[in-house]
Amino acid sequence: MSIKSLAAQLFAKIIHSKTQKWVSNPIVTQHIVLEDLIFQAKNTKFGQDHHFSQIKTAKDFAKQVPIRDYEELKPYVDRVVQGEENVLWKGKPIYFAKTSGTTSGAKYIPLTKESMPFHIQAARNAILNYINETGKADFVNGKMIFLQGSPILEEKNGIQLGRLSGIVAHFVPNYLQKNRLPSWETNCIEDWETKVNAIVEETLHEDMAVISGIPSWVQMYFERLQQKGRKPVGEIFKNFNLFIYGGVNYEPYRAKFENLIGRKVDSIELFPASEGFFAYQDSQKEKGMLLLLNSGIFYEFVKSDEFFTPNPKRHTIGEVELNVNYVLIISTNAGLWAYNIGDTVQFTSLKPYRVIVSGRIKHYISAFGEHVIGKEVEHALQEAMKETSIRVNEFTVAPQIAPEIGLPYHEWFIEFENEPNNIEEFALAIDNAMRKQNVYYDDLIIGKVLQKLKITKVSKNGFQEYMKSIGKLGGQNKLPRLSNDRKIADQLS
């Protein structure tokens, strides 16, 4: 074992020990986080408007601070963007993470000197936790690649802005700089296809040990590597044994990845966002990701089926239940307060608190009251593919409300790598798996309100072409699994 590997193992033990201190006191930890957030921001404009000086408990906080999404918080954010100090958090942010918005165009998510370190520490600790659990540390001697956005930053009223992954690139520690690829010049390429081709050229003859990125875009990198190297990725990179990912569920991609790699590799799931780094996979054996309760974020949870009712109940960490779909609400040391990031989660464990991302509160299908969520369609597809040679590159689902013939149905747009011999049988297998999970969907089929789902095949690279057509190819952009309308479906059709 090299000195570097040994040092990594020792550091991993130290970090694991520190983590266990707050893991063993989750409710107290969250109470301390909330107290600190309120104290730090009580003299800000937002703190004064919401009487932070009177808030003592989570119940007080829920009474004083309503749940908001970006559009509702935007009047405060706009003042920060204009350069005003002490609006949402003390002083000014050090960065804005710029993301695409829905109705307001670009979104500017503040990153402060207090919040930024947690983004870096969480990613580091996920890897150290893996080392501590498995004892595997040799990969630290190889090369690592992080597929991310351009690190070139703009400036707005004295504050730098860019994509989160590009901002994070400025914080790569010195001890990783020699191991890290791609080069700074390649990372700065804006066009995603040009960038992937350049990364292939740079990495093809390197000893890649760790590869990280959103699965859909890593898949594109792997496919081009395989074309260029004329053999599986696992043979090109003989020491590649760890894949780190976030942003989307890996399971629909797993079979395709194992085929591209030529063997199985360990993986670590992360739950990062511009608004905060919320969780990482802390066990190779247990389901779910460890919710980070000591990272400057106070969490509240609202049951998804109550979210759109007046004054839904806000649950703190000590009140959550297993296998319930919750909308994730956060308050952070970047100045986001009772903020709805749009993600839904389910708890897989309460000791420690582990979550899976079950979908997006805006990404669902309930055209007929079926309340179908992302986790359900992903699981149904996995069940239908189990013990078959069928492989799927990408998919999305939309309602077909007014078909030319027959009852309405759910239309599944699927880009196959290996097609089923019988598309109708495969559709039926997915449909049966959906009915087992979702009683509302099952009732609608039984009651002849819906007919069974139908599959529409998407041509090779069809989804990439769609994402390119809307200017969202690569980077942190993700294809929605579900839509309650046919905006995506009509373009794919």
Short mmCIF file of C-alpha atoms in Angstrom, two decimals, residues 18-19 22-23 29-30 32-33 118 121 291-297 299:
data_model
loop_
_atom_site.label_atom_id
_atom_site.label_comp_id
_atom_site.label_asym_id
_atom_site.label_seq_id
_atom_site.Cartn_x
_atom_site.Cartn_y
_atom_site.Cartn_z
CA LYS A 18 -16.62 12.93 13.56
CA THR A 19 -19.64 12.01 11.44
CA TRP A 22 -23.89 14.05 14.90
CA VAL A 23 -25.41 10.89 13.40
CA THR A 29 -28.05 18.48 15.86
CA GLN A 30 -30.90 19.91 13.80
CA ILE A 32 -28.59 23.55 17.02
CA VAL A 33 -28.43 24.18 13.26
CA PHE A 118 -20.03 22.23 2.98
CA GLN A 121 -16.58 18.71 2.42
CA LEU A 291 -28.99 12.90 5.19
CA LEU A 292 -26.43 15.52 6.21
CA LEU A 293 -27.90 17.06 9.35
CA ASN A 294 -24.80 19.00 10.41
CA SER A 295 -24.10 20.94 7.21
CA GLY A 296 -25.68 24.32 7.82
CA ILE A 297 -29.08 23.16 6.54
CA TYR A 299 -34.72 20.39 7.01
#
